[in-house]
Coordinates of C-alpha atoms in Angstrom, one line a residue:
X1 CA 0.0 0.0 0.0
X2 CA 1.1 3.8 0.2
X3 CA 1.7 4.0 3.4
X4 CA 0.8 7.2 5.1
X5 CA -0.8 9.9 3.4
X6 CA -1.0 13.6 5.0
X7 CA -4.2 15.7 3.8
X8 CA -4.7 19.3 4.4
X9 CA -7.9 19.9 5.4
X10 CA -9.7 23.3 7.0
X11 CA -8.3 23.0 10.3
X12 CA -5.0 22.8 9.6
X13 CA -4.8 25.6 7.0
X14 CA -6.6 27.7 9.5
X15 CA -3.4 27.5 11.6
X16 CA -1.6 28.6 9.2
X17 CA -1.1 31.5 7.0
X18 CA -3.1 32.5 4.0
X19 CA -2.0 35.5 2.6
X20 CA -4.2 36.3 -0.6
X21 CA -6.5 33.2 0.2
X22 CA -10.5 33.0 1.4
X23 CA -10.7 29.9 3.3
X24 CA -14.3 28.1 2.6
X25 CA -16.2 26.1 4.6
X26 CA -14.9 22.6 2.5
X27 CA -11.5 23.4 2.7
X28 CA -11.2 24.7 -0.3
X29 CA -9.1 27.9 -0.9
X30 CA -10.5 30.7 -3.4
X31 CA -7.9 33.0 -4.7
X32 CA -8.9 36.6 -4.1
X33 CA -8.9 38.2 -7.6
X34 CA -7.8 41.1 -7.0
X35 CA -4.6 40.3 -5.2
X36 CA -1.2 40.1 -6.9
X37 CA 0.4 37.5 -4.1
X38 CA -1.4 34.5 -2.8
X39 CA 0.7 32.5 -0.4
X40 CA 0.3 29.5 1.7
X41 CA 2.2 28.1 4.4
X42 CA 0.9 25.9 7.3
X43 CA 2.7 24.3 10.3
X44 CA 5.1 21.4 9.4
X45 CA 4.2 17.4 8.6
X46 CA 6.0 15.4 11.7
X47 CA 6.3 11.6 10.6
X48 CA 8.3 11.1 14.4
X49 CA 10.9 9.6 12.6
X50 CA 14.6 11.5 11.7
X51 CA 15.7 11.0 8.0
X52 CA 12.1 10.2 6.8
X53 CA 12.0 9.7 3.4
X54 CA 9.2 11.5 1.3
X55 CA 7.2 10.6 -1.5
X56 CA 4.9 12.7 -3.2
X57 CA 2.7 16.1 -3.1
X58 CA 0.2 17.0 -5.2
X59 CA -2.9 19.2 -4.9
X60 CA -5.6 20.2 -7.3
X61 CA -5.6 24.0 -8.8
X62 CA -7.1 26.2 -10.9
X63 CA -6.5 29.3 -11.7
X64 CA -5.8 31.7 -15.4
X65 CA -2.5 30.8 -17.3
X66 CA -1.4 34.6 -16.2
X67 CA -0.5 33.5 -13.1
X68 CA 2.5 31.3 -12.2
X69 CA 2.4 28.5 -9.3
X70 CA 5.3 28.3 -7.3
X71 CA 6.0 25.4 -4.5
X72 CA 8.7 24.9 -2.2
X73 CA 9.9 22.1 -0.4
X74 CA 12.3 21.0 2.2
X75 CA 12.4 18.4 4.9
X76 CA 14.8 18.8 7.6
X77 CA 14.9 17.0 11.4
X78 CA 15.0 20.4 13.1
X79 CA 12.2 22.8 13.9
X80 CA 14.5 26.0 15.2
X81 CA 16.9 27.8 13.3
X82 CA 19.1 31.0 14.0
X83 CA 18.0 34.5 12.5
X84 CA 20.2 37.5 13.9
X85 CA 21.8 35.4 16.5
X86 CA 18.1 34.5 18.1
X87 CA 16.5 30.9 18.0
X88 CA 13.0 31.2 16.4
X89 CA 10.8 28.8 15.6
X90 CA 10.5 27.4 12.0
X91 CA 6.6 27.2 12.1
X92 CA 6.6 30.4 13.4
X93 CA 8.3 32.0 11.2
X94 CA 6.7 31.0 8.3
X95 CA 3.3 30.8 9.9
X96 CA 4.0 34.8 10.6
X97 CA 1.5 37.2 8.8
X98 CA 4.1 40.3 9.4
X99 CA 6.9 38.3 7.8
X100 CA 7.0 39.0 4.0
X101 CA 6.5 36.4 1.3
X102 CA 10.4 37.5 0.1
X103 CA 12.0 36.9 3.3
X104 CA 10.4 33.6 3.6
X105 CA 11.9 32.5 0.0
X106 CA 14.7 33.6 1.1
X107 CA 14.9 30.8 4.3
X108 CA 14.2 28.1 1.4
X109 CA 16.6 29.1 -0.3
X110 CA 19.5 28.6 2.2
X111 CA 17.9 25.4 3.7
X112 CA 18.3 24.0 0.0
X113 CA 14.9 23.6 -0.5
X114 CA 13.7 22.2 -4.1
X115 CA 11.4 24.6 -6.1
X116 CA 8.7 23.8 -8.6
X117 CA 7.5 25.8 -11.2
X118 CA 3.8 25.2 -12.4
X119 CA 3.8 21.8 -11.2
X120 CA 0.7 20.6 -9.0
X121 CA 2.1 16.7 -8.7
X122 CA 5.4 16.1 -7.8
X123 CA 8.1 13.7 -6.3
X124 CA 9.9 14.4 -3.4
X125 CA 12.7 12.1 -3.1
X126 CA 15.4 13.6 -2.6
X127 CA 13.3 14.9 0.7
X128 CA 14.8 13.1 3.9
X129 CA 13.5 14.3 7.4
X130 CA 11.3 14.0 10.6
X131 CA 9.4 17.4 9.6
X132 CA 8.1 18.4 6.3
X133 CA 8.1 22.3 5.4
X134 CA 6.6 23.7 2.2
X135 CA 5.5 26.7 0.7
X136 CA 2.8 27.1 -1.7
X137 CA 2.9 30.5 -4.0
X138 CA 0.8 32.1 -6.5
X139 CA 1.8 35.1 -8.3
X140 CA -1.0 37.2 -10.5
X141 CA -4.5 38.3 -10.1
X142 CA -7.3 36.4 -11.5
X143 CA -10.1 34.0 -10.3
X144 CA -8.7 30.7 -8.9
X145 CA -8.7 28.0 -6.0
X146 CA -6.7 25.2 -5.0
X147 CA -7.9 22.3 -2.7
X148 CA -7.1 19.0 -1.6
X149 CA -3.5 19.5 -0.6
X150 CA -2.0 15.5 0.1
X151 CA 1.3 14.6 1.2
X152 CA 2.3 10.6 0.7
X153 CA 4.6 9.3 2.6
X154 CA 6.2 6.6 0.5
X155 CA 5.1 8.0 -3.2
X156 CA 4.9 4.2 -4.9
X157 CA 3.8 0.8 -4.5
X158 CA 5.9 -1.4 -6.1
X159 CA 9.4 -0.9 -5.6
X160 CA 9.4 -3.1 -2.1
X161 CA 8.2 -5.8 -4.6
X162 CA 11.6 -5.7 -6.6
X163 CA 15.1 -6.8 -5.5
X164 CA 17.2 -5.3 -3.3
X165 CA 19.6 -3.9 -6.4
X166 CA 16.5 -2.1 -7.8
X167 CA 15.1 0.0 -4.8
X168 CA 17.5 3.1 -5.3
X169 CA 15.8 5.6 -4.1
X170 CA 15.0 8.2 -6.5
X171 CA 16.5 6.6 -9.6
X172 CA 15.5 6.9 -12.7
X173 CA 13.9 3.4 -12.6
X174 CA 12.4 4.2 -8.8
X175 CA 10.4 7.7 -10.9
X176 CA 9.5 5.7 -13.6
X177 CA 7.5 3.3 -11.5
X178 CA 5.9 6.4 -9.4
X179 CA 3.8 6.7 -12.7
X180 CA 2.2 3.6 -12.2
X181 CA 2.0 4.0 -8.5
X182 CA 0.3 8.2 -8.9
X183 CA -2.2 6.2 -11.0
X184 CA -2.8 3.2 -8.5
X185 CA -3.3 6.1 -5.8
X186 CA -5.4 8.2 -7.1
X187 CA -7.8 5.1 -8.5
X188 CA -7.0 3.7 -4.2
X189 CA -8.5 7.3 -3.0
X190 CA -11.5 7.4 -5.5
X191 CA -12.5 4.0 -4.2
X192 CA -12.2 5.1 -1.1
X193 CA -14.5 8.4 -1.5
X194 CA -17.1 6.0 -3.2
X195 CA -19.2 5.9 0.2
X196 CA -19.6 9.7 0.4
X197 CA -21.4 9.5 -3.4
X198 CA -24.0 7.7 -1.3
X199 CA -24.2 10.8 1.8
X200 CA -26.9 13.0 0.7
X201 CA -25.4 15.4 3.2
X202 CA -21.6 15.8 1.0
X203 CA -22.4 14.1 -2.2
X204 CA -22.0 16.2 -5.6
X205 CA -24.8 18.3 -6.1
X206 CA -25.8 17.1 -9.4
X207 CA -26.6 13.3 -7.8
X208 CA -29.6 14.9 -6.2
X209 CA -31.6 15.2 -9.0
X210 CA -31.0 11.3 -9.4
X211 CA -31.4 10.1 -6.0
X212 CA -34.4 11.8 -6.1
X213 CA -35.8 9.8 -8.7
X214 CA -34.6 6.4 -6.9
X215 CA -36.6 7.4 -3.6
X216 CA -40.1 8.4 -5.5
X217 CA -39.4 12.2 -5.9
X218 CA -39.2 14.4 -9.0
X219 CA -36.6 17.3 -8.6
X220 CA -36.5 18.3 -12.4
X221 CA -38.0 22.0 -11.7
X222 CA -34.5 23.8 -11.8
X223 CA -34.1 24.2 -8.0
X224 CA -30.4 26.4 -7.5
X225 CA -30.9 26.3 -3.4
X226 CA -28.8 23.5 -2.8
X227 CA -29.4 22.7 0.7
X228 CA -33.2 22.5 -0.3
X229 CA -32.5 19.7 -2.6
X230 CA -30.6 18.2 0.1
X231 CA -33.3 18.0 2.1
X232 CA -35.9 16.8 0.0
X233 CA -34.2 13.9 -0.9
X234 CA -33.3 13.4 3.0
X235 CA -37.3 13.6 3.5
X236 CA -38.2 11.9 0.5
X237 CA -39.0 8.6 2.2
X238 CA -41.3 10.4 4.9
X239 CA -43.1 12.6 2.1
X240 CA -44.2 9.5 0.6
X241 CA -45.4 8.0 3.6
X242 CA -47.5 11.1 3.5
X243 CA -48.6 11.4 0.1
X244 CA -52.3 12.5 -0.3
X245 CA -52.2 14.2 3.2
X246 CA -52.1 17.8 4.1
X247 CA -49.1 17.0 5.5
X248 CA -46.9 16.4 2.9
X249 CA -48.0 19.4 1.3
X250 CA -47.6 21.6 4.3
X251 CA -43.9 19.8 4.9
X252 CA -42.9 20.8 0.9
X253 CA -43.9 24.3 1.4
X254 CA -42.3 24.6 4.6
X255 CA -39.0 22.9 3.0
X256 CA -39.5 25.3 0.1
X257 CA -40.2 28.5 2.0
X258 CA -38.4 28.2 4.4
X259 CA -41.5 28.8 6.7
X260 CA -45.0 27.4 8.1
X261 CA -47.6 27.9 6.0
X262 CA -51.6 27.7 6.2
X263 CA -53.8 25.3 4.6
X264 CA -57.2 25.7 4.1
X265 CA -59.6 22.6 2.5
X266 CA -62.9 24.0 1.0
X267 CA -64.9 20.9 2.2
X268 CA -64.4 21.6 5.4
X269 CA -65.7 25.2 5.2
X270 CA -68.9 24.9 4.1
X271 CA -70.4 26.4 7.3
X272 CA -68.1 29.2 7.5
X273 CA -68.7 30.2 3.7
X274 CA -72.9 30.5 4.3
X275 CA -71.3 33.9 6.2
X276 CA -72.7 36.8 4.6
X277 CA -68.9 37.8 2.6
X278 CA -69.6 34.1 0.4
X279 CA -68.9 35.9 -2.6
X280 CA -65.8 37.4 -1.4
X281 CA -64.7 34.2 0.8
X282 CA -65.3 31.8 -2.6
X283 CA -63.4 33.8 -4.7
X284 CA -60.3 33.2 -2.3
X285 CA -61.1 29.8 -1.2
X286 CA -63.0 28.4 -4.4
X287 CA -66.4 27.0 -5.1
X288 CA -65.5 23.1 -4.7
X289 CA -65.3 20.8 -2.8
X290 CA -61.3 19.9 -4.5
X291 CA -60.2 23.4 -3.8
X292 CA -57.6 23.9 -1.1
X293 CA -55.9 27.3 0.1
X294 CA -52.2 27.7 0.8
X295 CA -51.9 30.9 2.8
X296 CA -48.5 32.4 2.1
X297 CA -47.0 35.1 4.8
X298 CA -44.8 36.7 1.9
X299 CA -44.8 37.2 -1.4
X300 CA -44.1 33.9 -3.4
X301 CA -42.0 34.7 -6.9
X302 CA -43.6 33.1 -10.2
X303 CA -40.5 31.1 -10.4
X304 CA -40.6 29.4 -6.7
X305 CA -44.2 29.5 -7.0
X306 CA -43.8 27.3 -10.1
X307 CA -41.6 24.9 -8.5
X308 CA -43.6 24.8 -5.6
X309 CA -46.7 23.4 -7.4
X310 CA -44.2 20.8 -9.4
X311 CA -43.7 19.1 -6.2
X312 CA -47.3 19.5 -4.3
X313 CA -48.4 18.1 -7.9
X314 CA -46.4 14.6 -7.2
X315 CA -48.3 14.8 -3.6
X316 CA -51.2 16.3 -3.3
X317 CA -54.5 14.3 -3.1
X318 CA -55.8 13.1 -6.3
X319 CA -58.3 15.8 -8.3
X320 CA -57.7 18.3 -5.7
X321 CA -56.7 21.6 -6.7
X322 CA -54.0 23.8 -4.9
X323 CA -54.2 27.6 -4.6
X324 CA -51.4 29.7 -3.2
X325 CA -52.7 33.6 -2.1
X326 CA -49.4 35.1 0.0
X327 CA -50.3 38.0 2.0
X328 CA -48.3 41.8 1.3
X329 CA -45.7 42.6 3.8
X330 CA -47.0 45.3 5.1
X331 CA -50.5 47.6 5.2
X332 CA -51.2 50.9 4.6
X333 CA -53.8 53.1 6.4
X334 CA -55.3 56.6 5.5
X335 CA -55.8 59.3 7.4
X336 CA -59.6 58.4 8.1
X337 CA -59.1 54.3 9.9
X338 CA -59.5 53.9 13.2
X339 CA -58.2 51.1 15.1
X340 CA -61.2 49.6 17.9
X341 CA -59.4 48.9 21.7
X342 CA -58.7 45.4 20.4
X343 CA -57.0 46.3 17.6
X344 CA -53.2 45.2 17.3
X345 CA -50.3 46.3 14.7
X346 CA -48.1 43.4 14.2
X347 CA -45.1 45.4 12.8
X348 CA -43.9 48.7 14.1
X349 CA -42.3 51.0 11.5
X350 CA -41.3 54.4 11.3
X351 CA -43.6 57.3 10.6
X352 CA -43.9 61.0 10.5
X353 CA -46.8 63.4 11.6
X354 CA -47.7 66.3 9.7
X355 CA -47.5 69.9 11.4
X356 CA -51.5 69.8 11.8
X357 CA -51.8 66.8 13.3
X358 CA -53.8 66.1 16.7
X359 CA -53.2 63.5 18.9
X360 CA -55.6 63.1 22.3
X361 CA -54.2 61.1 25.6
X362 CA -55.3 58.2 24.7
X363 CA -51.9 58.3 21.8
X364 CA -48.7 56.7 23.3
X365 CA -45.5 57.6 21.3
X366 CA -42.8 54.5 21.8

């Protein structure tokens, strides 16, 4: 196997120091475009072992051809070294926001450190050492990002698997099997990713859409909130327990809206409607039996609105038919309403008096 492999992940980097770099929430780092230098350095790899051989370091990128990738590398047993006659510590140093980018090519430079130009895969073999230092530097502005940051210990597979008169290490015939053995890794850590293609919670976005259709749930209505997709397909199984209820159409428009909403079935109104506002009350709750009323505390867009009735559609009762009346989000009153001692206003806003206006005791300014 490859023996131990080192990934980078959030917590790490946030020890670190990301010069030109916004850190997101997967680990990923986003170049900021408007910055010339992008640099990142995090605390050194300890494999508590001196003269440690290293194998490989890759990362994935991407970023305009304007700007030039730069990565240093250097593996040494100590972590102190002696600047102006004063011990500091390596990790420090480099770690250091107030330190400049120049300085700290400077300290690679006279530890011998190997440089790579433009490479995002690369050997390190001629690395030996209990801690592993590197640099990482981008120079240019532009869009970009670079994530998954691994270190592999050993770098190949196969070399143990030859006789002893073939395992020099880093000779030509020790690279030329690190081809085979980047390819065997890289397959090794798909396979071993395959699990979280199945976790609705960190799986690609565009398997939603699929494992949706396995679990009885039709998510072709261009949906871009992806934490709403998420969660449909999490609650696919329980929507379809409750398909044909007013439940599962209260629980999609809550998942949708982000909200609670109110439903109202016209057959079970009929005594309310013999009021003497039926003309007003059918127009807004309908005239049959089938009708039912989604009340709506904001104003729904024709697009959500539209993708909102795609999914009640695939779970609503059978010949019923959905209405969705959202309510303004705020009122307006003229200078002639008068509000009865029972009378509340839900939302307090600001408002100006005119130079002629009366107010009696019964007024309380807050």
């Amino acid at each position: 196997m490859a023996g131990i492999c080192y990934s980078i992940k959030k917590n790490r980097l946030e020890k670190g120091l990301l010069a030109g770099f916004t850190l997101e929430a997967d680990g990923t780092l986003t170049m900021n475009a408007n910055e010339n230098e992008h640099l990142i350095c995090v605390q050194a790899l300890d494999c508590a072992v001196n003269d440690a051989g290293w194998g490989r370091l890759s990362f994935e990128a991407q970023y305009p051809e304007s700007v030039t990738c730069y990565v240093y590398v250097r593996a040494m047993n100590e972590t102190m070294f002696y600047r102006s006659g004063i011990q500091t510590k390596i990790d420090d140093f480099l770690c250091d926001p107030q330190e400049s980018a120049t300085i700290k090519k400077e300290f690679f430079t006279r530890v011998d450190a190997t440089k790579h130009v433009n490479h995002q895969d690369l050997l390190m073999y001629e690395q030996r050492g209990r801690y592993l230092y590197f640099m990482i530097e981008l120079i240019g502005e532009g869009d970009g990002f670079i994530k998954n940051i691994r270190i592999d210990r050993a770098g190949d597979n196969f070399m143990q698997t030859f006789p002893e008169l073939y395992r020099e290490r880093g000779s030509f015939f020790h690279r030329y099997l690190s081809i085979f053995s980047t390819l065997y890794n890289d397959f090794q850590q798909d396979i071993e990713h395959l699990p979280q293609l199945l976790d609705v919670d960190v799986c690609p976005v565009q398997l939603l859409g699929t494992y949706g259709k396995w679990l009885g749930i039709d998510l072709d209505c261009d949906i871009r909130d992806e934490q709403v997709l998420r969660t449909l397909v999490k609650e696919a199984y329980a929507l379809n327990r409750m398909k044909g209820t007013k439940k599962a159409i209260s629980r999609i428009a809550e998942i949708m809206l982000g909200e609670e909403v109110l439903i109202l079935e016209r057959n079970v109104m009929q005594e309310y409607l013999n009021s003497v506002n039926r003309e007003d009350l059918v127009k807004l709750y309908g005239n049959s039996m089938y009708d039912v009323t989604m009340l709506v505390n904001h104003p729904v867009s024709d697009l959500l609105k539209s993708q909102l009735m795609y999914l009640i559609d695939q779970f609503k009762p059978i010949r019923s038919r959905i209405h969705i009346v959202h309510l303004k989000s705020a009122g307006v009153l003229d200078s002639h309403n008068y509000l009865d001692m029972n009378a509340r206003v839900f939302e307090v806003e600001n408002g100006n008096l005119d130079k002629e206006q009366v107010m009696d005791g019964v007024i309380t300014l807050v």
